[in-house]
Structure formats: structure tokens, C-alpha cells
Coordinates of C-alpha atoms in Angstrom, one line a residue:
X1 CA 143.2 9.4 -132.2
X2 CA 141.9 12.2 -134.3
X3 CA 143.8 13.3 -137.4
X4 CA 144.9 16.6 -136.0
X5 CA 146.6 15.4 -132.8
X6 CA 148.2 12.7 -135.0
X7 CA 149.7 15.4 -137.2
X8 CA 150.9 17.3 -134.3
X9 CA 152.4 14.1 -132.7
X10 CA 154.4 13.2 -135.8
X11 CA 155.7 16.8 -136.4
X12 CA 156.7 17.1 -132.7
X13 CA 158.5 13.8 -132.7
X14 CA 160.4 14.5 -135.9
X15 CA 161.5 18.1 -135.1
X16 CA 162.7 17.4 -131.5
X17 CA 166.4 16.7 -131.1
X18 CA 167.5 15.3 -127.9
X19 CA 170.9 14.0 -126.7
X20 CA 170.1 10.3 -126.4
X21 CA 172.5 8.8 -123.9
X22 CA 174.7 5.8 -124.8
X23 CA 173.3 2.7 -123.1
X24 CA 175.9 0.0 -122.3
X25 CA 173.4 -2.4 -120.8
X26 CA 171.6 -3.5 -124.0
X27 CA 171.4 -7.3 -124.7
X28 CA 169.6 -9.1 -127.4
X29 CA 168.2 -11.9 -125.2
X30 CA 164.4 -11.8 -125.4
X31 CA 164.2 -10.6 -121.8
X32 CA 163.4 -6.8 -122.6
X33 CA 164.1 -5.6 -119.0
X34 CA 167.0 -3.4 -120.4
X35 CA 164.4 -1.5 -122.5
X36 CA 162.4 -0.3 -119.4
X37 CA 164.2 3.0 -119.0
X38 CA 164.5 3.7 -122.7
X39 CA 162.1 6.4 -124.1
X40 CA 159.0 5.0 -125.7
X41 CA 157.2 6.2 -128.8
X42 CA 153.5 5.3 -129.5
X43 CA 152.1 4.3 -132.9
X44 CA 148.3 4.3 -133.1
X45 CA 146.6 0.8 -132.8
X46 CA 144.8 -0.1 -136.0
X47 CA 141.4 -1.7 -136.0
X48 CA 139.2 -3.9 -138.4
X49 CA 137.2 -0.9 -139.5
X50 CA 140.2 1.0 -140.8
X51 CA 139.3 4.2 -139.0
X52 CA 142.8 4.9 -137.8
X53 CA 145.0 7.1 -140.0
X54 CA 148.6 8.3 -140.2
X55 CA 149.7 11.6 -141.6
X56 CA 153.1 12.8 -142.8
X57 CA 154.2 16.4 -142.0
X58 CA 155.5 16.6 -145.6
X59 CA 151.9 15.9 -146.9
X60 CA 149.6 17.0 -144.2
X61 CA 146.5 16.8 -146.4
X62 CA 147.2 13.1 -147.3
X63 CA 146.2 10.4 -144.9
X64 CA 146.9 6.8 -145.0
X65 CA 145.4 3.9 -143.0
X66 CA 147.7 2.7 -140.2
X67 CA 148.0 -0.8 -141.6
X68 CA 147.9 -0.6 -145.4
X69 CA 148.7 -2.3 -148.7
X70 CA 152.2 -2.5 -150.0
X71 CA 151.4 -1.3 -153.6
X72 CA 150.6 2.4 -153.2
X73 CA 153.8 4.3 -153.9
X74 CA 152.6 7.9 -154.3
X75 CA 151.1 10.5 -152.1
X76 CA 147.9 11.1 -154.1
X77 CA 146.2 7.7 -154.0
X78 CA 144.9 6.6 -150.6
X79 CA 146.4 3.2 -149.7
X80 CA 144.0 0.3 -149.1
X81 CA 143.3 -0.6 -145.5
X82 CA 144.8 -4.1 -144.8
X83 CA 144.3 -5.2 -141.2
X84 CA 147.0 -7.6 -139.9
X85 CA 147.7 -7.8 -136.1
X86 CA 151.2 -9.1 -136.7
X87 CA 152.4 -5.8 -138.2
X88 CA 150.2 -3.5 -136.0
X89 CA 152.9 -1.6 -134.2
X90 CA 151.7 0.1 -131.0
X91 CA 155.1 1.0 -129.4
X92 CA 158.7 1.4 -130.5
X93 CA 162.0 2.4 -129.0
X94 CA 165.5 3.2 -130.1
X95 CA 168.8 2.8 -128.2
X96 CA 172.6 2.5 -129.0
X97 CA 175.9 1.6 -127.3
X98 CA 179.4 2.1 -128.4
X99 CA 179.2 -0.1 -131.4
X100 CA 175.5 -0.7 -132.4
X101 CA 172.1 0.7 -132.8
X102 CA 169.1 -1.2 -131.2
X103 CA 165.4 -1.0 -132.1
X104 CA 162.4 -2.4 -130.2
X105 CA 158.9 -3.1 -131.6
X106 CA 155.7 -4.1 -129.9
X107 CA 152.6 -5.0 -131.8
X108 CA 149.0 -5.2 -130.5
X109 CA 148.0 -8.1 -128.3
X110 CA 147.5 -11.3 -130.3
X111 CA 150.0 -10.3 -133.0
X112 CA 153.3 -12.3 -133.5
X113 CA 156.2 -10.5 -135.2
X114 CA 157.8 -12.7 -137.8
X115 CA 154.9 -15.1 -138.0
X116 CA 154.8 -16.8 -141.4
X117 CA 152.7 -19.6 -142.9
X118 CA 154.4 -22.8 -144.3
X119 CA 153.8 -24.1 -147.8
X120 CA 155.3 -25.3 -151.0
X121 CA 154.9 -21.9 -152.9
X122 CA 153.8 -18.3 -152.6
X123 CA 150.2 -17.3 -151.7
X124 CA 147.6 -18.1 -154.5
X125 CA 144.8 -15.7 -154.5
X126 CA 142.7 -18.1 -156.7
X127 CA 143.1 -20.7 -154.1
X128 CA 143.6 -19.0 -150.7
X129 CA 143.1 -22.1 -148.6
X130 CA 146.1 -23.7 -150.2
X131 CA 149.2 -23.8 -147.8
X132 CA 151.7 -21.1 -148.8
X133 CA 155.3 -19.9 -148.0
X134 CA 154.7 -16.7 -146.1
X135 CA 157.2 -13.8 -145.8
X136 CA 157.7 -11.2 -143.0
X137 CA 160.1 -8.2 -142.9
X138 CA 161.3 -6.3 -139.8
X139 CA 162.6 -3.0 -141.2
X140 CA 164.6 -0.1 -139.9
X141 CA 165.3 2.8 -142.4
X142 CA 167.9 5.4 -141.6
X143 CA 168.6 8.9 -143.0
X144 CA 172.3 8.9 -142.2
X145 CA 173.6 12.2 -143.6
X146 CA 170.7 14.4 -142.5
X147 CA 170.3 15.5 -146.1
X148 CA 166.7 15.1 -147.4
X149 CA 168.0 15.2 -151.1
X150 CA 170.0 11.9 -150.8
X151 CA 168.4 8.5 -150.3
X152 CA 164.8 7.6 -151.0
X153 CA 161.3 8.7 -149.9
X154 CA 159.5 6.1 -147.9
X155 CA 156.4 6.1 -150.0
X156 CA 158.7 4.9 -152.9
X157 CA 158.6 1.6 -151.2
X158 CA 154.9 1.9 -150.2
X159 CA 155.7 2.9 -146.6
X160 CA 153.4 5.4 -145.1
X161 CA 153.6 7.9 -143.4
X162 CA 156.3 9.1 -145.8
X163 CA 159.5 11.1 -145.1
X164 CA 162.5 11.8 -147.3
X165 CA 166.3 11.1 -147.2
X166 CA 166.6 7.5 -146.3
X167 CA 170.1 6.3 -147.2
X168 CA 170.2 2.8 -145.8
X169 CA 168.1 0.0 -144.1
X170 CA 168.8 -2.9 -141.8
X171 CA 166.3 -5.7 -142.0
X172 CA 165.4 -9.3 -141.0
X173 CA 163.5 -11.6 -143.3
X174 CA 161.4 -14.6 -142.0
X175 CA 160.3 -17.0 -144.8
X176 CA 158.2 -20.2 -144.9
X177 CA 158.0 -20.6 -141.1
X178 CA 161.4 -19.6 -139.9
X179 CA 164.2 -17.0 -139.9
X180 CA 165.7 -16.7 -143.3
X181 CA 168.4 -13.9 -143.4
X182 CA 169.5 -10.5 -142.1
X183 CA 171.0 -7.8 -144.2
X184 CA 171.8 -4.1 -144.9
X185 CA 170.6 -2.0 -147.8
X186 CA 172.6 0.8 -149.5
X187 CA 170.0 3.1 -151.1
X188 CA 172.3 5.3 -153.4
X189 CA 171.1 4.6 -156.9
X190 CA 168.5 5.7 -159.5
X191 CA 169.0 3.0 -162.1
X192 CA 170.6 -0.3 -162.8
X193 CA 174.0 1.2 -163.8
X194 CA 174.2 3.1 -160.6
X195 CA 173.2 0.0 -158.6
X196 CA 176.0 -1.9 -160.1
X197 CA 178.4 0.9 -159.1
X198 CA 177.1 0.5 -155.6
X199 CA 178.0 -3.2 -155.6
X200 CA 181.6 -2.4 -156.7
X201 CA 181.9 0.3 -154.0
X202 CA 180.4 -2.0 -151.3
X203 CA 183.0 -4.7 -152.1
X204 CA 185.6 -2.1 -151.3
X205 CA 184.1 -1.5 -147.9
X206 CA 182.4 1.7 -149.0
X207 CA 178.7 2.8 -148.5
X208 CA 177.6 5.2 -151.2
X209 CA 175.1 8.0 -150.2
X210 CA 173.4 9.6 -153.3
X211 CA 169.9 10.5 -154.4
X212 CA 167.9 7.3 -154.9
X213 CA 164.7 5.9 -156.2
X214 CA 163.4 3.0 -154.1
X215 CA 163.8 -0.1 -156.3
X216 CA 167.5 0.6 -156.9
X217 CA 169.8 -0.5 -154.1
X218 CA 172.2 -3.2 -152.9
X219 CA 171.2 -5.8 -150.4
X220 CA 174.1 -7.5 -148.6
X221 CA 174.6 -9.8 -145.6
X222 CA 177.4 -8.6 -143.4
X223 CA 179.6 -10.9 -141.3
X224 CA 182.2 -9.9 -138.8
X225 CA 183.6 -13.4 -139.2
X226 CA 184.1 -15.8 -141.9
X227 CA 180.7 -17.3 -143.1
X228 CA 180.1 -20.9 -142.7
X229 CA 181.0 -23.2 -145.7
X230 CA 177.2 -24.0 -146.1
X231 CA 176.4 -20.2 -146.2
X232 CA 179.3 -19.7 -148.7
X233 CA 177.9 -22.2 -151.0
X234 CA 174.4 -20.8 -150.9
X235 CA 175.5 -17.2 -151.4
X236 CA 174.2 -15.8 -154.7
X237 CA 177.1 -13.3 -155.2
X238 CA 180.1 -13.6 -153.0
X239 CA 181.1 -13.8 -150.2
X240 CA 183.6 -11.1 -150.6
X241 CA 186.3 -10.5 -148.0
X242 CA 186.3 -6.7 -147.3
X243 CA 189.6 -4.8 -147.3
X244 CA 191.0 -3.2 -144.2
X245 CA 190.8 -1.5 -141.6
X246 CA 188.9 -4.5 -140.2
X247 CA 190.1 -8.0 -140.8
X248 CA 187.9 -11.0 -141.4
X249 CA 184.9 -9.1 -142.6
X250 CA 182.7 -10.4 -145.5
X251 CA 179.6 -9.4 -147.4
X252 CA 177.3 -11.6 -149.6
X253 CA 174.8 -9.9 -152.0
X254 CA 171.4 -11.3 -151.5
X255 CA 167.8 -11.0 -152.5
X256 CA 164.3 -11.7 -151.0
X257 CA 163.6 -15.4 -150.4
X258 CA 167.2 -16.3 -150.6
X259 CA 168.1 -19.9 -149.8
X260 CA 168.8 -19.2 -146.1
X261 CA 169.4 -19.2 -143.3
X262 CA 172.1 -16.5 -143.4
X263 CA 173.2 -15.5 -140.0
X264 CA 175.0 -12.2 -140.5
X265 CA 176.1 -9.8 -137.8
X266 CA 172.5 -8.4 -137.2
X267 CA 170.9 -10.1 -134.2
X268 CA 167.4 -10.3 -132.8
X269 CA 165.2 -11.8 -130.2
X270 CA 161.5 -12.2 -129.7
X271 CA 159.3 -12.3 -126.6
X272 CA 157.7 -15.6 -125.5
X273 CA 154.2 -14.1 -126.6
X274 CA 155.8 -13.0 -129.9
X275 CA 154.4 -9.5 -129.8
X276 CA 157.7 -7.9 -128.8
X277 CA 160.9 -7.9 -130.9
X278 CA 164.4 -6.4 -130.5
X279 CA 167.1 -6.1 -133.1
X280 CA 170.8 -5.0 -133.0
X281 CA 172.6 -3.6 -136.0
X282 CA 176.4 -3.0 -135.6
X283 CA 177.5 0.3 -137.0
X284 CA 180.2 -1.4 -139.0
X285 CA 177.7 -3.1 -141.3
X286 CA 177.1 0.3 -142.9
X287 CA 180.7 0.2 -144.0
X288 CA 182.8 3.4 -144.6
X289 CA 181.4 6.5 -146.1
X290 CA 182.2 6.7 -149.8
X291 CA 183.1 10.4 -149.7
X292 CA 184.7 10.9 -146.3
X293 CA 186.4 7.7 -145.7
X294 CA 185.0 7.7 -142.1
X295 CA 182.6 5.2 -140.7
X296 CA 179.2 5.7 -142.3
X297 CA 177.5 5.5 -138.9
X298 CA 179.3 6.4 -135.6
X299 CA 178.9 8.0 -132.3
X300 CA 178.2 11.8 -132.4
X301 CA 175.9 11.6 -135.4
X302 CA 172.3 12.7 -135.5
X303 CA 170.1 10.5 -137.7
X304 CA 166.4 10.1 -138.7
X305 CA 165.1 6.6 -138.3
X306 CA 161.7 5.0 -139.2
X307 CA 160.5 1.5 -138.4
X308 CA 158.3 -0.7 -140.4
X309 CA 156.8 -4.3 -140.3
X310 CA 155.6 -5.9 -143.5
X311 CA 154.1 -9.3 -144.3
X312 CA 152.5 -11.4 -147.0
X313 CA 148.7 -12.1 -147.4
X314 CA 148.2 -15.2 -145.2
X315 CA 147.0 -13.5 -142.0
X316 CA 145.6 -10.3 -143.4
X317 CA 142.0 -9.0 -143.7
X318 CA 141.4 -8.8 -146.6
X319 CA 144.1 -11.2 -147.9
X320 CA 146.7 -8.9 -149.2
X321 CA 150.2 -7.8 -148.2
X322 CA 150.1 -5.5 -145.1
X323 CA 152.5 -2.9 -143.7
X324 CA 152.7 -0.5 -140.7
X325 CA 155.3 2.3 -140.5
X326 CA 156.1 4.5 -137.5
X327 CA 156.6 8.3 -137.4
X328 CA 160.2 9.3 -138.3
X329 CA 162.2 10.0 -135.2
X330 CA 165.3 12.2 -135.0
X331 CA 167.9 10.4 -132.9
X332 CA 171.4 11.4 -131.7
X333 CA 174.0 8.7 -131.3
X334 CA 175.5 10.5 -128.3
X335 CA 178.6 9.3 -126.5
X336 CA 177.1 10.6 -123.2
X337 CA 176.8 7.7 -120.7
X338 CA 173.4 6.8 -119.0

């Protein structure tokens, strides 16, 4: 795909607002039949030569390789091309029902979403043949309030093509050969002091939406039931029982490579071949809006959403972390029935 059509494609997708009907038939079961009638978005397929580029409508003169490194956090330095079929998104979809948002990823043939190597420690660039504990992240970033001045820019986390205003994420981490944890992120801080404030507010069942710089956020596992005794013992900070209106809701603050598995309320399934992946995020995991007291995410809202896949070095060419991010989609959580 040439650069100009790619620019037009991204701008068109972002600026178009449709009334996306509620879909009460979604199931996270690895079957994927329920996705057949859901509108599909295309992401360009990367290649070994690195000749496929993405462009953000906010920086139309800046192009980034479709699959790229995870270190370039500005819009003046071209990211390095890092080919990895496991993150090479070629199609994605978004859906919702009364209580949850659903996302679908498909990578190029031969790729396996969530594939990680197994070893005693992280990848050693000085000894790349040594077994290592790989990591893989399935990511959905959401601009909740439709305000580009709150939240973070995607490129702040080395995600390209960039877009502004992302207030929260929901993610799944695979680590050292298996599922490790699922969690939400509250991106409402610019420094450690503000991040600590987020933690105190999250424990009160409040989600804070403020301007943010990417490294400062809270990362919490959300349960709609009491976590197991084993999960409770392994939790770094918590679990904390949330106050009403819900009962029996808990959060545990986490971090990457936590001693999982932690099975929070996010759910996922993968196809038999491994190149298709579906994920469900209950609205209630985004807690209640710090300012309004209403649910942070609910029917009737229009959001912006961007999907990414990110993984460590083991299966990349060259051996480096690799990531692929989709265009930003404007999506309405309509209460209109399919």
C-alpha cells in the first residue's frame, strides 16, 4: 500500500462516526463465528524488507514501519523496522454488548498471538541462543472522554501511528510460555506524586482522567468476585475490596512479569492456529469517573480506540522488541440492537 492511500485510510477511519449496534451474541470461546458480521478494519501486512509504513494524521510527514521497535518515543526519529509475524496485525474488529467491550485481532499467517519462549531469565543479547523468558502483550488503548488534552499520546509508549488522548488501557500479558495476567491501566498522571494519587482514588472505585505522560499510570487487576487465596498471597499491593455500589469487587495493583497467573475479569480466547485472538473487557473494570461519579465507560458513549501487539526479542528479525499498532477508530457504544 502506498503512503498516500494509507494516510487517507487512517484519516477516514478516525473521522467517521457510526452508530455501532449493540451485539448480544458475543462469546469468548475461540470459535469466532460471532465475529463474522462485525465490521472489519484492515492493518497493512508487514514484510521482511520493511517497506510497509504507517502514518498518523496528526503527523502526516512522519512515517513509521508497520512493525517497529519499542524504544522510539517521539515523532522526529523514525523507528527501527523489527519484523515479527506474531505481532503483524492484518485485521481487527470492535464490538460491545450491554456490559463489555470486545476486540478481535488477526495476525499474518504463521503468526501466533501470545507466543513466548521459555527460559530461566530475560533475553540476553550477548548470548541469543540461550533460552529466555519471553513476554507478549495484547493491548487496547481507549480515549474515554473524547478530550485530546487528557490521557497520553501513543508515541509516548513507543506505539505508532500515534494519536492523543488515551485515558486507559486493558491488556493481557503472556510470560515465559503461558498466560500471566490481565489488567486495566489508569493513565491520569504526570509524575510519581500524581500516580500515587491515582492509586488512592482507584481504591475508592474511582478512575481518574487527567493529562498524562506515558510512564505514569496505575496497573490493576480487577475481579468481580473474591480472588483466590493463592492470588491474594501473590498480589504485590492488595487486594483491596472496592466500596459500593457493587459488592464483592476487588483490585490488586500489579506490574509487568508479576508472579501470576492472575485471572481477573478480562477474558480471552485464541484460535487453534493461534493467529486470531478475542478479548472481552467489562465496562465496570474502568470503575467510576472521578469527576462525575458515573460509570467511566457505559452505553451511549463515543470513544476512540487503538489496538496493539507487542513482544520481546526471541522471534523477531533482528532480535529486538517488536510492536504493531492499528489506526485509531472512533467507536460508539450504542444501545441500538443488532
